[in-house]
XYZ file of C-alpha atoms in Angstrom:
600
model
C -12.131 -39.501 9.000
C -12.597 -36.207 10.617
C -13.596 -33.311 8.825
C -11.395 -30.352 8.398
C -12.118 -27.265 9.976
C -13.628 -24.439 7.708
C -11.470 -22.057 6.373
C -11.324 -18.788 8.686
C -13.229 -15.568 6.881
C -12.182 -12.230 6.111
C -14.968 -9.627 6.331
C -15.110 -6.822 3.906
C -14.191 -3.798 5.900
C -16.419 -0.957 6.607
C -15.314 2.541 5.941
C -14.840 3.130 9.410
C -12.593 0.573 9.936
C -10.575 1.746 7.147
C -10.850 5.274 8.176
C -9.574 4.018 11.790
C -6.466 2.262 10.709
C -5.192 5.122 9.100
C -5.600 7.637 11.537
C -4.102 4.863 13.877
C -1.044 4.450 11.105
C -1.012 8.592 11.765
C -0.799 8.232 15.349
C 1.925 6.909 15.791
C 4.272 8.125 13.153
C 7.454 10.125 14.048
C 6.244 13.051 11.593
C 2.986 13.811 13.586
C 3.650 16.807 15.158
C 4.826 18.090 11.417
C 2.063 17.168 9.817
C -0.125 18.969 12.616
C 1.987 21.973 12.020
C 1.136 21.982 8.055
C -2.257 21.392 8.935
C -2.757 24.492 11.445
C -0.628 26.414 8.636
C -2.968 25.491 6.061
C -5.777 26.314 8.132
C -4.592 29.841 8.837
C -3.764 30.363 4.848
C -7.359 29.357 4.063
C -9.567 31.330 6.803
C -7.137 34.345 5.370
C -8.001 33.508 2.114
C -11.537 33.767 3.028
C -11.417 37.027 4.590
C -9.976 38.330 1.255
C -12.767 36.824 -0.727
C -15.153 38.633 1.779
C -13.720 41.645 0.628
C -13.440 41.018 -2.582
C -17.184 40.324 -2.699
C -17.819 43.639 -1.135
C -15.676 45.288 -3.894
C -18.086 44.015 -5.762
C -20.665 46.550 -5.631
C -18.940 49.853 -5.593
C -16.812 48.863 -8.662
C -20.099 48.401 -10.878
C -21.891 51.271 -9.396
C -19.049 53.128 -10.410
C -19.833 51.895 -13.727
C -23.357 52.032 -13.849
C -22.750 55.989 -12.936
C -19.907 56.530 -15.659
C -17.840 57.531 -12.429
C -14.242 57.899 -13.699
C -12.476 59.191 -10.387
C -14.525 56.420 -8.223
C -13.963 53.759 -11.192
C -10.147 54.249 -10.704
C -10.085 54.376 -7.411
C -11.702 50.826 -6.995
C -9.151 49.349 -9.452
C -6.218 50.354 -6.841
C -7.955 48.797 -4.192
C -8.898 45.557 -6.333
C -5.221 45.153 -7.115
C -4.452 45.278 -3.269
C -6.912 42.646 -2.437
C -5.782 40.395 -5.586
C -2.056 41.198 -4.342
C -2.776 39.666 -1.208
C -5.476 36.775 -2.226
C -1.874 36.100 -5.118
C 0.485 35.604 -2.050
C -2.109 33.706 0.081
C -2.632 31.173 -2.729
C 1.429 30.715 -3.247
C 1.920 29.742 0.831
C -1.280 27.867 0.330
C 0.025 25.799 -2.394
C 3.648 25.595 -0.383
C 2.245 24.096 2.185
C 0.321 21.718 0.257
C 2.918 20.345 -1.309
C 5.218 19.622 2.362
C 1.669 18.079 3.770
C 1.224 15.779 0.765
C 5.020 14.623 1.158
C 5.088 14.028 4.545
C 2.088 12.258 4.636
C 3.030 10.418 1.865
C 6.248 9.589 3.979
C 3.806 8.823 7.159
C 1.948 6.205 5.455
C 4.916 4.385 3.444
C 6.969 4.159 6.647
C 3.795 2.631 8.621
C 3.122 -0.177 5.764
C 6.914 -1.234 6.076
C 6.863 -1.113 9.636
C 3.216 -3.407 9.817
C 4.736 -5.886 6.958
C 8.445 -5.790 8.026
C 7.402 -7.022 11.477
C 8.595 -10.918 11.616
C 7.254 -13.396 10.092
C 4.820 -11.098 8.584
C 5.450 -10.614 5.376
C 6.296 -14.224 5.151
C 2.396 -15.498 6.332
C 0.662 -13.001 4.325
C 2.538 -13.686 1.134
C 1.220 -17.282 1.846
C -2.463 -16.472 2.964
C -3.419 -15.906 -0.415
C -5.216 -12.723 -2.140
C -4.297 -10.555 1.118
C -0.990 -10.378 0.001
C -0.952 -9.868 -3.972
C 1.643 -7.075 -4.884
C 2.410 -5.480 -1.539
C 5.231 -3.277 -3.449
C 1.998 -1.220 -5.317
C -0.084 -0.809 -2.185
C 2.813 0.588 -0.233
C 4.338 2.893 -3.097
C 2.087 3.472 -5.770
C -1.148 3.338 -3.583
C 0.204 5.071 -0.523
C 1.674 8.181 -3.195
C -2.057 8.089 -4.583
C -4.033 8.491 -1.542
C -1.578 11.128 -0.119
C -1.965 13.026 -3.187
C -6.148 12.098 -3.108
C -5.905 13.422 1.069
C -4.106 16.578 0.518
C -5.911 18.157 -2.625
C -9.462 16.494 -1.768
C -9.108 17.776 2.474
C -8.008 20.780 1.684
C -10.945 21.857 -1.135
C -13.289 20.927 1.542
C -12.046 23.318 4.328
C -12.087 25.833 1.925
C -15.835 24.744 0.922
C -16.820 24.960 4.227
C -14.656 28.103 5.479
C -16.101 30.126 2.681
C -19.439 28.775 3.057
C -19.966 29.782 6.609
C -18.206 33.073 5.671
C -20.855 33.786 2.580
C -23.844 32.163 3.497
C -24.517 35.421 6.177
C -23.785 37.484 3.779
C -25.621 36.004 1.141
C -28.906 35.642 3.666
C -28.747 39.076 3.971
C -28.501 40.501 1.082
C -31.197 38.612 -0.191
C -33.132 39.018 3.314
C -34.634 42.775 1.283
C -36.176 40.423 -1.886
C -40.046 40.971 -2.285
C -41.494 39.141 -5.326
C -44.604 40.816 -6.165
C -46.532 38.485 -8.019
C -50.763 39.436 -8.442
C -50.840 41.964 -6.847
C -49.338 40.510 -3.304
C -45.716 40.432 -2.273
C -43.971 37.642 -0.714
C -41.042 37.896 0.948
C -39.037 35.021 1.657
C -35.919 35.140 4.245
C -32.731 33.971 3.185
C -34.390 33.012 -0.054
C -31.331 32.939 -2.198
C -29.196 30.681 0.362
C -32.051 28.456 -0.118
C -32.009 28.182 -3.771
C -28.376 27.525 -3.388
C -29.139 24.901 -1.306
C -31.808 23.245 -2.934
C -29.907 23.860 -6.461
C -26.526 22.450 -5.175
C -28.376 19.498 -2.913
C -30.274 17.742 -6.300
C -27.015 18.342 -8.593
C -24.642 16.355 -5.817
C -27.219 13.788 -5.533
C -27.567 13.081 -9.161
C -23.901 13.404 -9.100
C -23.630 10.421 -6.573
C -26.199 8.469 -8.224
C -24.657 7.903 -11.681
C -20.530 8.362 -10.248
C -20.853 5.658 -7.259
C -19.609 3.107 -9.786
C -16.163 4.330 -10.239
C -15.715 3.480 -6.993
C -15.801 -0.322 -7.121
C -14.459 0.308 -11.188
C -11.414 2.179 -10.068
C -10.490 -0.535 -7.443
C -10.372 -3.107 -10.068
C -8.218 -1.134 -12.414
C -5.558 -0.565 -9.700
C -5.410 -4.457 -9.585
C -5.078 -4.968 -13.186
C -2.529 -2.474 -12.911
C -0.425 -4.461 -10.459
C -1.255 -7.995 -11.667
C 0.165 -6.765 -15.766
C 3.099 -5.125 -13.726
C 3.828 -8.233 -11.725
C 3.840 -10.193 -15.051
C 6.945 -7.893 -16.765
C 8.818 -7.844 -13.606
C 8.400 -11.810 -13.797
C 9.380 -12.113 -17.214
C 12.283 -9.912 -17.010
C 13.849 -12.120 -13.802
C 13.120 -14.936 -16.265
C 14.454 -13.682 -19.415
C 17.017 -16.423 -19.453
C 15.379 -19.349 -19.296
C 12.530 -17.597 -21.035
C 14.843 -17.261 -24.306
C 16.263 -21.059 -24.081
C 12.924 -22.523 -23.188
C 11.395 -20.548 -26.426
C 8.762 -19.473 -24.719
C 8.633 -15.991 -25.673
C 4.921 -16.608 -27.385
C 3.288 -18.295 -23.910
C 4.839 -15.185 -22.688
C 3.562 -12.590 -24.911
C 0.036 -13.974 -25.038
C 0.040 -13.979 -20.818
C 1.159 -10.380 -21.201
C -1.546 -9.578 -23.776
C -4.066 -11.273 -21.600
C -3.272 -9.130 -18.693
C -3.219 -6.111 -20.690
C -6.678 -7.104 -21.868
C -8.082 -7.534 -18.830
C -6.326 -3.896 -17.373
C -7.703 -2.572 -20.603
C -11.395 -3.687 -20.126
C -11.636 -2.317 -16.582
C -9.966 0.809 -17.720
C -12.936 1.079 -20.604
C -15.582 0.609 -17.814
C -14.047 3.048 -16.426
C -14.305 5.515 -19.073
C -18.109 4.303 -19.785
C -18.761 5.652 -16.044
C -16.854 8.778 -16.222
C -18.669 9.874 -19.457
C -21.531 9.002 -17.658
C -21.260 11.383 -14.943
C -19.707 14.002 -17.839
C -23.216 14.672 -18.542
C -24.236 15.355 -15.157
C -21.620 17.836 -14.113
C -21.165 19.402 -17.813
C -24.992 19.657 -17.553
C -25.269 21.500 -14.260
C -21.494 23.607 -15.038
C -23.616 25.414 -17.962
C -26.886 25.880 -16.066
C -24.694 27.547 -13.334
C -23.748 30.657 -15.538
C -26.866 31.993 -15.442
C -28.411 30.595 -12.220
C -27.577 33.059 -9.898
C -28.686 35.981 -11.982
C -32.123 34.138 -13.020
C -32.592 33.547 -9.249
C -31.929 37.370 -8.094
C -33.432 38.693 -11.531
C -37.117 39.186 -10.483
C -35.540 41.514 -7.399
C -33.587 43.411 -9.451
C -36.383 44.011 -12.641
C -38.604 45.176 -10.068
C -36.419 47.706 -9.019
C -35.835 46.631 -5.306
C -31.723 46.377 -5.909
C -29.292 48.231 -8.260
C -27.076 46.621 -10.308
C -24.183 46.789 -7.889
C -26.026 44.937 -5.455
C -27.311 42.552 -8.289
C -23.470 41.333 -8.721
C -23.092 41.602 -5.155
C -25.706 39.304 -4.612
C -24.728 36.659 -8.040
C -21.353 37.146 -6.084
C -22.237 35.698 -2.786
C -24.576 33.221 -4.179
C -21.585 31.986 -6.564
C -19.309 31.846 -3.022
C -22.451 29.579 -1.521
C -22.829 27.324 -4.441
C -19.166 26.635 -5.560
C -18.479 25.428 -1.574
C -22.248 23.316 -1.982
C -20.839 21.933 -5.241
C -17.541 20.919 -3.938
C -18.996 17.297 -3.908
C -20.130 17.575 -7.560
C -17.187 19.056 -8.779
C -14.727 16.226 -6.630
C -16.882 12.792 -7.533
C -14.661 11.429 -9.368
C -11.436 11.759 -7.290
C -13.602 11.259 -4.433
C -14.283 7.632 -5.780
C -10.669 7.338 -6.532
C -9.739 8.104 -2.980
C -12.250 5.193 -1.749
C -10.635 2.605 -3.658
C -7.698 3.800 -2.689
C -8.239 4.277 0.701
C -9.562 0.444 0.383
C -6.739 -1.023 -1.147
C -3.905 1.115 1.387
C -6.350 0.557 4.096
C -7.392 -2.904 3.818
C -3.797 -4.053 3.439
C -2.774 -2.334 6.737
C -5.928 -4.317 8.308
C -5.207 -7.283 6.605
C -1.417 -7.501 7.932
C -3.584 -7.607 11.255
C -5.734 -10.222 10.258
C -3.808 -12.854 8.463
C -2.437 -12.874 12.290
C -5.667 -13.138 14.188
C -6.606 -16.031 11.703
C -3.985 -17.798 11.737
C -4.492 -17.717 15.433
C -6.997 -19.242 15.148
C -5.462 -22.607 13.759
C -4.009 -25.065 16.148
C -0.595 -23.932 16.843
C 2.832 -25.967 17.351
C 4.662 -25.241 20.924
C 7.832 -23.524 20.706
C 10.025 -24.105 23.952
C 13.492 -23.831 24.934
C 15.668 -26.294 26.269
C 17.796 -25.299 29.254
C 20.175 -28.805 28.107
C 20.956 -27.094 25.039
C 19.226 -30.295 22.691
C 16.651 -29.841 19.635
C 13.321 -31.784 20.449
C 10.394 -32.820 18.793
C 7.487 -34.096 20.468
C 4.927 -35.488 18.968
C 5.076 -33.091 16.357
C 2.864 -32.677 13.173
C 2.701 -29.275 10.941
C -0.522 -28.852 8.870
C -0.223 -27.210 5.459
C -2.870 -26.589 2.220
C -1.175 -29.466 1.222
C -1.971 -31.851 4.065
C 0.178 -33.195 7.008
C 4.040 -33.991 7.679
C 5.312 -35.670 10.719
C 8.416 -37.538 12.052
C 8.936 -41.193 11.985
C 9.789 -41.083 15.738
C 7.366 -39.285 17.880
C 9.838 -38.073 20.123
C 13.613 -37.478 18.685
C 15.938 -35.339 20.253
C 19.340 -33.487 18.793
C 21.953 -33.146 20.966
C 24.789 -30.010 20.769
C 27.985 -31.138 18.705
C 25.468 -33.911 16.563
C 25.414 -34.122 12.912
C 21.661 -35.738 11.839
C 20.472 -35.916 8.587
C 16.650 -35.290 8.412
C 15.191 -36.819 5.038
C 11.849 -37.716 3.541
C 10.735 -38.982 -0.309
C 9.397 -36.344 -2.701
C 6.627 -34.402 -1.430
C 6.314 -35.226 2.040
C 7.694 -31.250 3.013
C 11.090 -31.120 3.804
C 10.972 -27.274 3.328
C 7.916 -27.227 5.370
C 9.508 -29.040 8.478
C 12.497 -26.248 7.466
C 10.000 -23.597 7.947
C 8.677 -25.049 11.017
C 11.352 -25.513 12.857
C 12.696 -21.968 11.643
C 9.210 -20.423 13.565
C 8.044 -19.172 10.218
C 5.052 -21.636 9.900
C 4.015 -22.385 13.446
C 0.739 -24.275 12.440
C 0.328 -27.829 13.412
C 0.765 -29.571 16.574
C 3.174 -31.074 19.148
C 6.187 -29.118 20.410
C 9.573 -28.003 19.395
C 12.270 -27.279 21.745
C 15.035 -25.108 20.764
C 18.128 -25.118 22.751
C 18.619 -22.245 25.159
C 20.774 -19.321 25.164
C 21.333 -19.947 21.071
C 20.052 -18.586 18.093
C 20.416 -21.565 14.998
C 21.641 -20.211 11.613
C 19.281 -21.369 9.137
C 20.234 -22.320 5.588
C 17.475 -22.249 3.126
C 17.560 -23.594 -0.906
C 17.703 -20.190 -2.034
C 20.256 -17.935 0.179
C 19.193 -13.943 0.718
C 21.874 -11.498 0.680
C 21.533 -7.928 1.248
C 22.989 -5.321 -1.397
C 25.901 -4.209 -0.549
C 29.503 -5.412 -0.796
C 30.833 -8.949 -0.497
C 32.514 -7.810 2.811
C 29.347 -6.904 3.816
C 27.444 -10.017 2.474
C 29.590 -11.992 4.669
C 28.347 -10.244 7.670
C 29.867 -9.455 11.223
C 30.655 -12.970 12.623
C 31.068 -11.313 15.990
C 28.382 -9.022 16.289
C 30.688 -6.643 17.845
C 31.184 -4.487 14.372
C 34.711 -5.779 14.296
C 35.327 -7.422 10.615
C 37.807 -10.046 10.020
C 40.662 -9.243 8.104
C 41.207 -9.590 4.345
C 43.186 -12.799 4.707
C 40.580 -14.769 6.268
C 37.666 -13.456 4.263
C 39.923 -14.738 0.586
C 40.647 -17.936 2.714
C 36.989 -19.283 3.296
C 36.484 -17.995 0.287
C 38.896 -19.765 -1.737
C 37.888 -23.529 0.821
C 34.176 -23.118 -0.980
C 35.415 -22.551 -4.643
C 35.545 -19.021 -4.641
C 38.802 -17.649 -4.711
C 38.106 -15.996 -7.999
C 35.898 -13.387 -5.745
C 38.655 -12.299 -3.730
C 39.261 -9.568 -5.857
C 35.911 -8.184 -4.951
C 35.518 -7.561 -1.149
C 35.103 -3.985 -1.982
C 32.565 -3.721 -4.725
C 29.214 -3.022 -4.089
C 27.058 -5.464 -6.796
C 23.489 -7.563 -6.327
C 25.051 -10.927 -5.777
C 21.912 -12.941 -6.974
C 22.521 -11.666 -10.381
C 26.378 -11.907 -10.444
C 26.601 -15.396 -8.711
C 24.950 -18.576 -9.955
C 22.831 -20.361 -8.202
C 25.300 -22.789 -6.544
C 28.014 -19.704 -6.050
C 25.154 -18.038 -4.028
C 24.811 -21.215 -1.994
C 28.883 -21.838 -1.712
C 28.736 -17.915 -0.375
C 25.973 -18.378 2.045
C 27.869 -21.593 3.396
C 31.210 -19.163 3.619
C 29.203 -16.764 5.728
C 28.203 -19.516 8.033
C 31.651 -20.698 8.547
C 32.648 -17.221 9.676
C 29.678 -16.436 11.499
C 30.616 -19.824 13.790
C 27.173 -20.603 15.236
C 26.326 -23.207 17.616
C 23.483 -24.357 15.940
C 23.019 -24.746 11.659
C 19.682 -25.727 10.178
C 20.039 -26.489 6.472
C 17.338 -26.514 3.315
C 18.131 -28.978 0.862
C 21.070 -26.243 -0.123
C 23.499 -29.213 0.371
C 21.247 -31.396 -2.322
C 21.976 -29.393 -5.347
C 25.911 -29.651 -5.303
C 27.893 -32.689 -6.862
C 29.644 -34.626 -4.798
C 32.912 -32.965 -4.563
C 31.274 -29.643 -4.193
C 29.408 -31.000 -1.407
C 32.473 -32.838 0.595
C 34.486 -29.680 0.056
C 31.435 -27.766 1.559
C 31.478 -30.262 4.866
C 34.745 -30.145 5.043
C 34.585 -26.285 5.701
C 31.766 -26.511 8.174
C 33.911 -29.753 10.088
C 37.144 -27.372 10.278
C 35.503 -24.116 11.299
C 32.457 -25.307 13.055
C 33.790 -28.673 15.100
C 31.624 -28.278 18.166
C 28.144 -26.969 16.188
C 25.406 -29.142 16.080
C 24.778 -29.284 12.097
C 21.091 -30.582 10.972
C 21.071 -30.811 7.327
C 17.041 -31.591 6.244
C 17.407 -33.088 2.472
C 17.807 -35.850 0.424
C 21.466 -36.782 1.990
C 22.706 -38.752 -1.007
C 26.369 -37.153 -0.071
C 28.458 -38.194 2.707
C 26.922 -40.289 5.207
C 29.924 -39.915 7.239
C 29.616 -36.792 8.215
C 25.823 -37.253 9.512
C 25.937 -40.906 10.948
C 22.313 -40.269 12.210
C 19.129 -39.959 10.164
C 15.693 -39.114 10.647
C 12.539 -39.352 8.736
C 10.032 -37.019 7.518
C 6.609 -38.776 6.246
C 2.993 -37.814 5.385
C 0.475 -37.778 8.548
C -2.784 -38.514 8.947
C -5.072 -38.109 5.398
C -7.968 -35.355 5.903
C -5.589 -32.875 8.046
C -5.082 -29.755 6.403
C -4.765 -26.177 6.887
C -7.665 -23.818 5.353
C -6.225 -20.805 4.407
C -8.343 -17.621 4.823
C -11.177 -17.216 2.538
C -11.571 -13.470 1.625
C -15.004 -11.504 0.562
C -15.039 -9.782 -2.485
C -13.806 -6.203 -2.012
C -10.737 -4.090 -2.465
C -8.302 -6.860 -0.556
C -9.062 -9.736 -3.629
C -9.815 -8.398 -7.111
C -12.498 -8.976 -8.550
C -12.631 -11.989 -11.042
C -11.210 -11.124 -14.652
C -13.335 -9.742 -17.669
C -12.043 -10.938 -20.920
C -11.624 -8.196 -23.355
C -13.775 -8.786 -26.131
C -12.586 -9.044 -29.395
């Protein structure tokens, strides 16, 4: 027996690939050019905002001379100009904050749009919600997550072009004012260029390393909290679709304690979380008192021994404050900045991941799709490879022909939906070939019918394509062939029809559609199995009198009406030891990491 192949391997991304997708998700999004705007706008707001901190900083040192001098006329006079330069640092700081807001909801808007787009793409959505841990709760990465790191983008980008504008605008000023300090110490004096932009420096440097040191944790911490997040969301959406058969099953205790247990687990990551924060509390609360008097014990000795006045002292603590609050942006940010990498991992790594769920499934042996210029359905030699093992036809070569009624069946387990699937292009993983006739697009049937919100006029679609509807008369006919007539009433009303309908209404509805849509071609999903046998004649007799030349393939158990499909073929299970690995995935932000039970 041969051995299967080993499962493909998804690498835990690097920060430059993450990085790389987005700005790829940003290059191509309709809203570019806005967001470029809002980003030269901001620019322009913050270099402005500089300036007036440059001249606030220089207001500095005639307002406390003025002081130091008991100068009344000159005090007054610096007031006026002070409320000038606030005036305009005031406005500055309201456009800044405008424009903030429009960049973090457009980007916000960017991102979402480019997740749909990635996971809408077809088929897509479908293979990664079967490729395992790559697709757990999609809904949080592309709402909740994308919101997040828009939010994390805007306010965290933006702080450090200010750092860095004001930094390059302070740190000449703040090398030369200190460029005049002489320490006289025994009798020598040393002078020391720049020396206050290098106790900035140095001062800043060891505070953002400790700061990094004891924060890096929340990185990984905050990663696993966003899962827990999702997974004890998934659980109440799950229950509340369920409530039903929750309530007449009595299982409203199994319930509860799953629900607990998730909330446990969210709870114990959110605790570790808290652990790490209050760890890094005492770095940065640590270094925030320290900085009140920094600056003045680093410029004191100058200004004891009489080398500055105290105008130029505050000039100098000014400066120096500019320097080290841009240095200390990192310090100040460690926290978000650790929430923005596990967000950035989770939004990120989902975008990459759409990518590679397709790469490795390419990588698994892959049925031929064809078309058949005769118009007939073929299958050659065909076997599709699941997790679950193998499932083949009887026949190794069977063939459909246009106008034919077959029944394909198959006992319990041997993947009737999966031959569905297969022949619907949505799992294309196997071997052999299927040939689709030419020219024609099937209608496929599953178990479990989709409609789209909107009316029932609606739900039963455009059977022409053209936009041309038919009239109320033949909609309340079909209708009323399936067992519905009691829904004629409601062409008009605008409802969520797998709520309203039962099960077997949903299916009589999607088999009404059908009839009006007139395809060539219907592929069917055990939908016909789950009727009784009236239901299921009256249902045949609808497709016989509005579809008499389609080919109708009905893949099920077939214990109704044998008339109607006087041909049968079987579905068995292949070979033993054929399967299909599904992708194995690292640790990282893609899988969560294994629970922690919360102790109690």
């Amino acid at each position: 027996m041969n051995e299967p192949p080993a499962a493909a391997e998804i690498q835990a991304s690097s920060l430059r690939d993450q990085l790389a997708t987005m700005r790829e998700a940003l290059a191509g999004s309709p809203l570019r050019r806005v967001l470029l705007w809002l980003t030269a706008g901001i620019c322009a707001v913050v270099v402005a905002t500089a300036a007036g901190q440059l001249l606030l900083n220089r207001w500095n040192q005639p307002f406390y001379d003025a002081l130091q001098r008991r100068d009344l006329p000159e005090f007054l006079h610096q007031l006026v100009v002070f409320s000038g330069i606030a005036g305009g640092l005031l406005a500055l700081n309201i456009g800044q904050q405008w424009l903030n807001q429009r960049f973090r909801l457009r980007l916000r808007e960017s991102l979402t749009l480019d997740l749909i787009d990635q996971w809408m793409q077809p088929g897509r959505a479908f293979r990664v919600a079967h490729a395992g841990a790559i697709g757990v709760n999609p809904d949080q990465r592309m709402q909740q997550d994308a919101a997040h790191l828009s939010d994390l983008c805007t306010d965290l980008g933006v702080g450090l072009l200010q750092s860095f504008i004001l930094l390059v605008s302070f740190v000449g000023v703040l090398w030369q004012l200190s460029s005049g300090f002489v320490f006289h110490v025994g009798g020598h004096s040393i002078a020391i260029p720049g020396y206050m932009v290098w106790a900035a420096i140095l001062y800043a440097g060891t505070a953002s390393w400790l700061s990094w040191l004891v924060g890096r944790p929340l990185i990984g911490l905050n990663s696993e909290r966003y899962a827990r997040e999702a997974e004890l969301r998934f659980s109440m959406v799950r229950v509340n679709e369920h409530v039903d058969a929750i309530a007449l099953a009595r299982g409203e205790t199994g319930e509860r304690r799953r629900l607990e247990a998730d909330l446990g687990s969210l709870l114990s990551a959110m605790l570790r979380i808290y652990t790490a924060q209050i760890n890094l509390a005492w770095v940065t609360d640590t270094y925030g008192w320290i900085t009140v008097v920094a600056p003045i014990l680093v410029a004191s000795p100058v200004y004891f021994a009489g080398d500055i006045s105290f105008g130029g002292l505050m000039m100098a603590v000014g400066a120096f404050n500019q320097v080290h609050t841009s240095l200390r942006w990192f310090i100040d940010n460690i926290g978000s900045i650790a929430d923005w990498r596990a967000t950035l991992m989770r939004v990120a790594d989902f975008r990459l991941a759409l990518d590679e769920a397709d790469r490795l499934h390419g990588q698994e042996q892959r049925i031929a799709f064809v078309e058949n210029a005769d118009g007939r359905m073929t299958f050659d030699a065909l076997e599709i490879v699941s997790p679950a093992g193998c499932t083949t036809l009887s026949e190794p070569h069977a063939a459909i022909a246009p106008g034919e009624h077959v029944l394909i069946t198959g006992d319990p387990g041997t993947g009737k939906t999966l031959f569905f699937r297969a022949v619907a292009g949505l799992w294309p993983w196997g071997s052999g070939r299927i040939g689709l006739p030419a020219g024609t697009a099937p209608v496929f049937v599953p178990r479990t019918p989709y409609f789209a919100p909107g009316t029932l006029r609606e739900v039963l679609g455009d059977p022409d394509g053209d936009g041309r509807k038919p009239d109320d008369d033949v909609l309340k006919g079909v209708l009323a062939e399936v067992g519905l007539d009691h829904l004629s009433s409601s062409l008009d009303r605008n409802a969520r029809w797998e709520h309203e309908l039962s099960d077997d209404e949903q299916r009589l509805l999607a088999f009404a559609a059908v009839a009006l849509a007139k395809p060539r071609w219907v592929v069917i999903d055990e939908a016909l199995d789950t009727f009784d046998g009236a239901t299921a004649k009256r249902v045949l007799a609808l497709l016989g009198k509005h579809l008499p030349e389609a080919a109708v393939v009905n893949i099920g158990r077939g214990q109704h009406n044998y008339e109607f499909f006087p041909r049968a073929l079987c579905i068995e299970k292949g070979t033993p030891g054929k399967a299909l690995r599904p992708p194995r995935i690292r640790a990282g932000a893609i899988e969560p990491p294994p629970r922690t039970q919360r102790r109690a």
